[in-house]
Coordinates of C-alpha atoms and ligand atoms in Angstrom, one line a residue:
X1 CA 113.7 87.9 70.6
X2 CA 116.0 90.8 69.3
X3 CA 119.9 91.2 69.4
X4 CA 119.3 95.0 70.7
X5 CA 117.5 93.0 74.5
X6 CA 119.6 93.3 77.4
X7 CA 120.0 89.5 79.0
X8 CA 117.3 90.6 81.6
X9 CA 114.8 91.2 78.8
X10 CA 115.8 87.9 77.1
X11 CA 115.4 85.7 80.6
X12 CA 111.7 87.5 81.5
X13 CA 108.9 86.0 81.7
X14 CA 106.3 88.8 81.5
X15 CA 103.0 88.6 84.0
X16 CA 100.1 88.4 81.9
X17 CA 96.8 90.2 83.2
X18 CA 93.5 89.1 82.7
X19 CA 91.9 89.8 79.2
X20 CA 90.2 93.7 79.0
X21 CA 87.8 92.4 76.1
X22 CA 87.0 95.4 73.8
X23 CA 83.2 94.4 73.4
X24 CA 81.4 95.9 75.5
X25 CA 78.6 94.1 76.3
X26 CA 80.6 91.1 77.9
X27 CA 79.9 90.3 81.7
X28 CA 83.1 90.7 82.7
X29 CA 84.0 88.6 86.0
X30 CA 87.6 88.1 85.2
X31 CA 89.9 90.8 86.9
X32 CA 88.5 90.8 90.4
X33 CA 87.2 94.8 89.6
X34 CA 84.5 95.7 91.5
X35 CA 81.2 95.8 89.4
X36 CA 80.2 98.9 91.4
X37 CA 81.3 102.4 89.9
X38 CA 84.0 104.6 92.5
X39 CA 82.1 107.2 94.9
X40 CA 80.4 110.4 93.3
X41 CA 82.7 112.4 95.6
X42 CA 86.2 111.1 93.8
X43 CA 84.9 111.8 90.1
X44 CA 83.7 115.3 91.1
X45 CA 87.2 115.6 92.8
X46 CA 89.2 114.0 89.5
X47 CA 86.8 116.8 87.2
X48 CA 87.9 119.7 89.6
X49 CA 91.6 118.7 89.4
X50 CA 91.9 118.6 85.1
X51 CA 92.2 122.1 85.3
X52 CA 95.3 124.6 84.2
X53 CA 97.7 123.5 87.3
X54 CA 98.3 120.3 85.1
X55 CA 101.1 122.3 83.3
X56 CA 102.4 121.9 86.5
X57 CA 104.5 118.4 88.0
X58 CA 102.3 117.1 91.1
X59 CA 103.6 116.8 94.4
X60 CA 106.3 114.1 93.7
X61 CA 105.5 113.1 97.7
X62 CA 101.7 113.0 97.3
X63 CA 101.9 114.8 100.7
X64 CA 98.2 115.3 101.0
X65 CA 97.0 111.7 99.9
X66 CA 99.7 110.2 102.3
X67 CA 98.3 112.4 105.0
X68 CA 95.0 111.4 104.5
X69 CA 95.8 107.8 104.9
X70 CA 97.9 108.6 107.9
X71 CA 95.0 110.0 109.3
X72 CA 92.9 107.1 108.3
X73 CA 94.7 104.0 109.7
X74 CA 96.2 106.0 112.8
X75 CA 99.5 106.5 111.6
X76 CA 102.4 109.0 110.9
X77 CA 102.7 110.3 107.5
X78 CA 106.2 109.0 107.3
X79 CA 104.8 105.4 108.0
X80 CA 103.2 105.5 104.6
X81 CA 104.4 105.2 100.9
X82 CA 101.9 105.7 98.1
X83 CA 102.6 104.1 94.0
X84 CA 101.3 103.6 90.6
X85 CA 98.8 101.2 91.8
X86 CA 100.2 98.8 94.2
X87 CA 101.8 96.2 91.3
X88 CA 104.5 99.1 91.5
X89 CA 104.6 99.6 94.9
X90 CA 105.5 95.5 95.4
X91 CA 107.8 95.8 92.5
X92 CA 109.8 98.8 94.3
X93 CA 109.4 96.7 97.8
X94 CA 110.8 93.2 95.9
X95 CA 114.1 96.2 94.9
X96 CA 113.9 97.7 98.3
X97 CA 114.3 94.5 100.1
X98 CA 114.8 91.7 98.5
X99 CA 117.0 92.4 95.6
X100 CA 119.9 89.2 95.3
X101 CA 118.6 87.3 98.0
X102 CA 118.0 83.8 98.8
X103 CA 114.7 82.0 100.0
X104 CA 111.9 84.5 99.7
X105 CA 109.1 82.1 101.2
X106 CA 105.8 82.2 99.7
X107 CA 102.4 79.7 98.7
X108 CA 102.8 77.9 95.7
X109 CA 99.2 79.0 94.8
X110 CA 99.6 82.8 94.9
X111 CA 99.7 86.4 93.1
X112 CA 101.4 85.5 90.0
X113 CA 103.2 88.6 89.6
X114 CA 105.4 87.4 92.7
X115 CA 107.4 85.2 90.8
X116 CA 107.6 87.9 87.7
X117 CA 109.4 90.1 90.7
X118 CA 111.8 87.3 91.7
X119 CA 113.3 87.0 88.1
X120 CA 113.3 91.4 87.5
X121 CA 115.4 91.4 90.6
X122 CA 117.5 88.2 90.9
X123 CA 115.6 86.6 94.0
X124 CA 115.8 83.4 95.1
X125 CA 112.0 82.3 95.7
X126 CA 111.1 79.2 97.9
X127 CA 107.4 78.1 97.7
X128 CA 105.5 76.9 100.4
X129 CA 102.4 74.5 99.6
X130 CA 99.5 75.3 100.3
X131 CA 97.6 72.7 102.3
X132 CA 95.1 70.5 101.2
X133 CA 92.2 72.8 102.1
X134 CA 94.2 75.4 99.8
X135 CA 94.9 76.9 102.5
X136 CA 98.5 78.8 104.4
X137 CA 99.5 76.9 107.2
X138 CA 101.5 79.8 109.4
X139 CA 103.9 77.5 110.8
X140 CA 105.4 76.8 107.5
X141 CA 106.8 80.5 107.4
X142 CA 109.8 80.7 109.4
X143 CA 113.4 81.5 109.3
X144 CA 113.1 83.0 106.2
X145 CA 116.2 84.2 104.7
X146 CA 115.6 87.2 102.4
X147 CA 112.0 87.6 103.6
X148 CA 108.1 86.7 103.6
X149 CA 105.3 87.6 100.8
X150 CA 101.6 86.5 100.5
X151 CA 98.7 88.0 99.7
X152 CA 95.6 88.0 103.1
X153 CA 92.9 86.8 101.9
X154 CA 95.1 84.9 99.3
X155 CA 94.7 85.3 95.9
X156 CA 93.3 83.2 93.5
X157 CA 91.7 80.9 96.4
X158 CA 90.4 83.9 98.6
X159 CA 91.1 82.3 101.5
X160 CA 91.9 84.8 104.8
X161 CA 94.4 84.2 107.9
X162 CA 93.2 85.9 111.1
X163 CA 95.8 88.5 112.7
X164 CA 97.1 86.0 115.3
X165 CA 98.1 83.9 112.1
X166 CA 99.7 86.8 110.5
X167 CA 101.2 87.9 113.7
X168 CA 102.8 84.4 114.0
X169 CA 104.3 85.0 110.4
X170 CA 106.0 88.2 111.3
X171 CA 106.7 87.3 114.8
X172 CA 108.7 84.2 113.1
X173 CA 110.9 86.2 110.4
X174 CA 112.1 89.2 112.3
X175 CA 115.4 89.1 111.0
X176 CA 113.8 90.1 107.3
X177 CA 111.1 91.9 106.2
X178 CA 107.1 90.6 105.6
X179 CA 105.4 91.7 103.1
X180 CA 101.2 91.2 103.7
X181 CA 99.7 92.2 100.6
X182 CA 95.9 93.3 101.2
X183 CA 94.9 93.7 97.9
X184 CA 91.6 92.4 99.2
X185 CA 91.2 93.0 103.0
X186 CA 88.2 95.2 103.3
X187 CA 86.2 91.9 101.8
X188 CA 86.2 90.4 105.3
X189 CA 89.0 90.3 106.5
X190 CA 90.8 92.1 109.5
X191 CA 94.1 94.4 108.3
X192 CA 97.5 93.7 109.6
X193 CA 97.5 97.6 109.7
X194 CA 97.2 97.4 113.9
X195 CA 100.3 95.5 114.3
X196 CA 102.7 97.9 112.5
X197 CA 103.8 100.0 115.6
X198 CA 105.2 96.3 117.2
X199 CA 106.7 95.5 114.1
X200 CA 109.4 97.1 112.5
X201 CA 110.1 94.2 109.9
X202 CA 106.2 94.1 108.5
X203 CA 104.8 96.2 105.8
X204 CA 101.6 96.0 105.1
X205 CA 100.5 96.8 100.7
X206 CA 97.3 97.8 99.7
X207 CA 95.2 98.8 96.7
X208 CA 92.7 101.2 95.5
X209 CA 91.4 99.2 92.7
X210 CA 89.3 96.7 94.3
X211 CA 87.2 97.7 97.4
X212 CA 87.5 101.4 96.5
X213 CA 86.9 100.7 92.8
X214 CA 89.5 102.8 91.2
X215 CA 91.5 100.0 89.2
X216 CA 91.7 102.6 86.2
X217 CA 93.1 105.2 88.4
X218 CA 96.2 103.4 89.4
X219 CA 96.6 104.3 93.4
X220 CA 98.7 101.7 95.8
X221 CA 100.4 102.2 99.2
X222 CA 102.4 100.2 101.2
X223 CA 102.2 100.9 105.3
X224 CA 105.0 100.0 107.6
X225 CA 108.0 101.2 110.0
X226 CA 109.3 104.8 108.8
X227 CA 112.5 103.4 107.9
X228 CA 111.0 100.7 105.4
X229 CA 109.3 103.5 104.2
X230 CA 112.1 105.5 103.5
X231 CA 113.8 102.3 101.6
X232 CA 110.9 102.9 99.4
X233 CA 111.3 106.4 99.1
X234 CA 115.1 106.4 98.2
X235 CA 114.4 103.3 95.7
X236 CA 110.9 105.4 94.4
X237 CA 113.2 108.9 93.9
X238 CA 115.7 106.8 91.6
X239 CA 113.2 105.3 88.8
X240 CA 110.2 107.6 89.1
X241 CA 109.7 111.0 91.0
X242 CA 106.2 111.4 89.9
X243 CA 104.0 108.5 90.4
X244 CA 101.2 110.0 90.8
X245 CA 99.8 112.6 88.7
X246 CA 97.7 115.6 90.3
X247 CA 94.4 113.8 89.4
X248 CA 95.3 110.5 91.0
X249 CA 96.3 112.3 93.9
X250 CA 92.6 113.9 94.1
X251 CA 90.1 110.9 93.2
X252 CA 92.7 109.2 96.2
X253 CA 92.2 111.5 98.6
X254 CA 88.6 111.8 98.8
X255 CA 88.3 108.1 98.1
X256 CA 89.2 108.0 101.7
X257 CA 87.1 111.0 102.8
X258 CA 84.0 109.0 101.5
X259 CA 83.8 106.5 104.0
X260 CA 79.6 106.2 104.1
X261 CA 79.6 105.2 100.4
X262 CA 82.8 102.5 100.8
X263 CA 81.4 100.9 103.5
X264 CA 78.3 100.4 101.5
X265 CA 80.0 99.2 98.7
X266 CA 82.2 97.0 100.5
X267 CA 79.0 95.6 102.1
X268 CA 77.1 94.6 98.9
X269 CA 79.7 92.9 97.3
X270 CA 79.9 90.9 100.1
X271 CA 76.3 90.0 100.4
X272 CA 76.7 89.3 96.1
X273 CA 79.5 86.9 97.0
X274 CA 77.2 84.6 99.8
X275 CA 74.6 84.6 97.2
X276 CA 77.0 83.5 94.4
X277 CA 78.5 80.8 96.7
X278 CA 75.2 79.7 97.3
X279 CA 74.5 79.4 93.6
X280 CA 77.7 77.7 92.4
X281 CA 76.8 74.9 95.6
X282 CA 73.4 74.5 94.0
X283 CA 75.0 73.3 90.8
X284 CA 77.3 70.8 92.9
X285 CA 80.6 73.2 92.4
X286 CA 82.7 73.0 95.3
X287 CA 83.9 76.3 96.7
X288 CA 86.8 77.7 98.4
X289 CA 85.7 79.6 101.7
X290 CA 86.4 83.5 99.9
X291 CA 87.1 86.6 101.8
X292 CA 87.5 88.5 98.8
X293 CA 85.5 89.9 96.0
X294 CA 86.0 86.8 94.2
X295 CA 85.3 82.6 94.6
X296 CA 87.6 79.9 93.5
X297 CA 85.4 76.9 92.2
X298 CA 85.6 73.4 90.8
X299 CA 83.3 71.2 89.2
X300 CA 82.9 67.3 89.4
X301 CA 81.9 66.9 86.3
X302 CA 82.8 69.5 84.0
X303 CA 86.3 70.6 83.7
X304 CA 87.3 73.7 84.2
X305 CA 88.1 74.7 80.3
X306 CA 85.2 73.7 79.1
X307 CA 82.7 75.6 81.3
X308 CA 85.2 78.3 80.7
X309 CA 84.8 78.4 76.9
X310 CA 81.0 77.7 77.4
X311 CA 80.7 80.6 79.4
X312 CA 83.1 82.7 77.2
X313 CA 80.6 81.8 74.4
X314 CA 77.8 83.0 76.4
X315 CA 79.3 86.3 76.8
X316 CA 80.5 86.0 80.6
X317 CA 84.5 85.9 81.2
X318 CA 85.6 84.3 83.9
X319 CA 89.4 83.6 84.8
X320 CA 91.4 80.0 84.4
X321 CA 95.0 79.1 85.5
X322 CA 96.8 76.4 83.5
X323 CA 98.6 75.6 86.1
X324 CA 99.4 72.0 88.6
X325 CA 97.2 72.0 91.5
X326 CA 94.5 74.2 90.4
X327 CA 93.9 73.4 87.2
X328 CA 90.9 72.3 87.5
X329 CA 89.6 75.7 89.2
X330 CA 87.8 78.9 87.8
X331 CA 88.3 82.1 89.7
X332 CA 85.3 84.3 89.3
X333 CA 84.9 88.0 90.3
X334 CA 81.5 88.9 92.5
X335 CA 79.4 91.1 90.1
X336 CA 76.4 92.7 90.1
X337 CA 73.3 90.8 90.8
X338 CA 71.9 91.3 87.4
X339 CA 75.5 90.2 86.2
X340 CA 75.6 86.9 88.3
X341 CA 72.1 86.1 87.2
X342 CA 73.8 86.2 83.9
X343 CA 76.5 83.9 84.8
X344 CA 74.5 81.2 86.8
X345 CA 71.9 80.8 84.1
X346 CA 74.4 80.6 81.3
X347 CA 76.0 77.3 83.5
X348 CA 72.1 76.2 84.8
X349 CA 72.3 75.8 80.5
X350 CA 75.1 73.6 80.4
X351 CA 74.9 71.8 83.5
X352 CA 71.4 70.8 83.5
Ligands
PLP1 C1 94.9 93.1 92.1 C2 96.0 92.7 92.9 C3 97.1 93.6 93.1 C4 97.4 94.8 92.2 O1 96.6 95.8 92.4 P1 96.9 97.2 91.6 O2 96.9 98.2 92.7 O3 95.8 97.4 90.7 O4 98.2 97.2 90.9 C5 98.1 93.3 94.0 N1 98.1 92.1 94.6 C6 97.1 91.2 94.5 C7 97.1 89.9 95.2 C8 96.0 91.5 93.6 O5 95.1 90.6 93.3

């Protein structure tokens, strides 16, 4: 606490991300990143682009990468906004939207940055409970006042709505705007993306750092009507001009030129995560049905801490949430295989 704070800084309550251990040799399943490095074709594009243009600002409206990803989802360039890793493209849509409002509906068990948002910019949140499967029931999200957030698949249970769910959502709330947050869609799920074009009120945010590997690039984009878009824009152009820097643009634009090698990716991590379910079962965990690069488990007999710190002490990090309701739960990323070898025979050790 400091006399200099402004009241805002006094009243925060920071989001705090998963530990980035400085040993190296740690098997690190705590952050959701994907265990698999980013394509060949976006580091040769990141070499080529440090080069003597950096003297230079980039393109403060990434016209290229936002062209690209027109391209790629079917839509007009002007339908898509582009950030410093999608954390600051939800912050600038929380500003854009839903700045002073009342009863911003989302699950209890969420994103945990979602409530940081609400304090930053004075909105009233209202949380929904989950069900008892951990689950969103759709019909729960109506009438909202200032508007609609969740993640799809959720986050930390990694459980997925199908579109006519989602489409219920938005179809409910057209008075405000829904946010669909796909940080983890290309897991096995099906992207709201398709329903933009009916729905002026939905906008759809998505990530490069977990199926496209990129976490320490920093890339996010949010996909909606143009004039959501251009919200964004006019709130973007009067905090930061330049969100992305020249490489960023690159390694993002050919991130989405490499399809072969995401889809591949995209497909073994999935194959890793029904292997790891299977393991976890096989040692009695019980575990949430995951669409994402990621499980959310419990034990019977063991509670969540203290597998943690056994696991911790074994050299494997996995992520806990003192919080009510899940409390008992670990969230734990999909690695490699060697890595979830690892992980299962450092708990075979303590549960057996
Ligand atoms: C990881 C994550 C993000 C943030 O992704 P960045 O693009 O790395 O900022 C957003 N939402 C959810 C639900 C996430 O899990």
């Amino acid at each position: 606490m400091s006399i200099f704070w402004s009241e805002t800084a006094r009243l925060l309550h920071p989001y705090t991300p998963g530990e980035q251990p400085k040993l190296n040799n740690l098997v690190k399943l705590n952050t959701n990143e994907n265990p698999y490095p980013p394509s060949p074709q976006v580091l040769a594009a990141m070499r080529q682009a440090v080069n003597a243009d950096l003297r230079l600002y980039p393109d403060p409206q990434s016209t290229q990468l936002r062209q690209t990803i027109a391209d790629y989802y079917q839509l007009d360039i002007k339908q898509v906004f582009v950030g410093n890793g999608s954390d600051e493209v939800l912050a600038l849509a929380f500003a854009t939207f839903f700045q002073g409002k009342n009863d911003l509906l989302l699950p209890d068990i969420s994103y945990s940055f979602y409530p940081v948002y609400c304090q930053l910019y004075g909105v009233q949140p209202k949380f929904i409970a989950l069900n008892e499967q951990f689950a969103i029931n759709p019909q729960d999200y109506s009438g909202a006042k200032a508007g609609v957030i969740l993640p799809n698949p959720n986050a930390p249970t990694g459980s997925l709505l199908s579109l006519p769910q989602i489409e219920q959502i938005i179809e409910s709330n057209r008075s405000c705007v829904v946010v669909i947050d796909e940080a983890y869609i290309d897991f096995g799920g099906k992207s709201a993306v398709t329903l933009i074009n009916r729905y002026p009120n939905l906008l759809v945010t998505q990530t490069l750092s977990k199926s496209r590997s990129l976490a320490g690039m920093r890339v996010g984009l949010a996909l909606g009507h143009e004039k959501l878009i251009e919200g964004l824009e006019r709130v973007k152009n009067s905090f930061n001009s330049y969100p992305l820097d020249r490489v960023a643009q690159a390694g993002a634009i050919a991130a989405f030129e490499d399809e072969d090698y995401f889809r591949q990716m995209s497909t073994q991590v999935i194959e890793n995560r029904i292997w790891l379910e299977q393991q976890l079962v096989a040692l009695q965990f019980k575990v949430l049905p995951s669409a994402a690069n990621f499980v959310f488990a419990t034990h019977p007999h063991f509670s969540a801490e203290s597998i943690y710190a056994h696991l911790r002490s074994q050299g494997v990090i996995v992520r806990h949430f003192a919080q009510p309701r899940i409390e008992h739960f670990l969230r734990i990323s999909v690695g490699t295989p060697e890595q979830q070898q690892q992980l299962i025979q450092a708990l075979q050790a303590l549960i057996f």
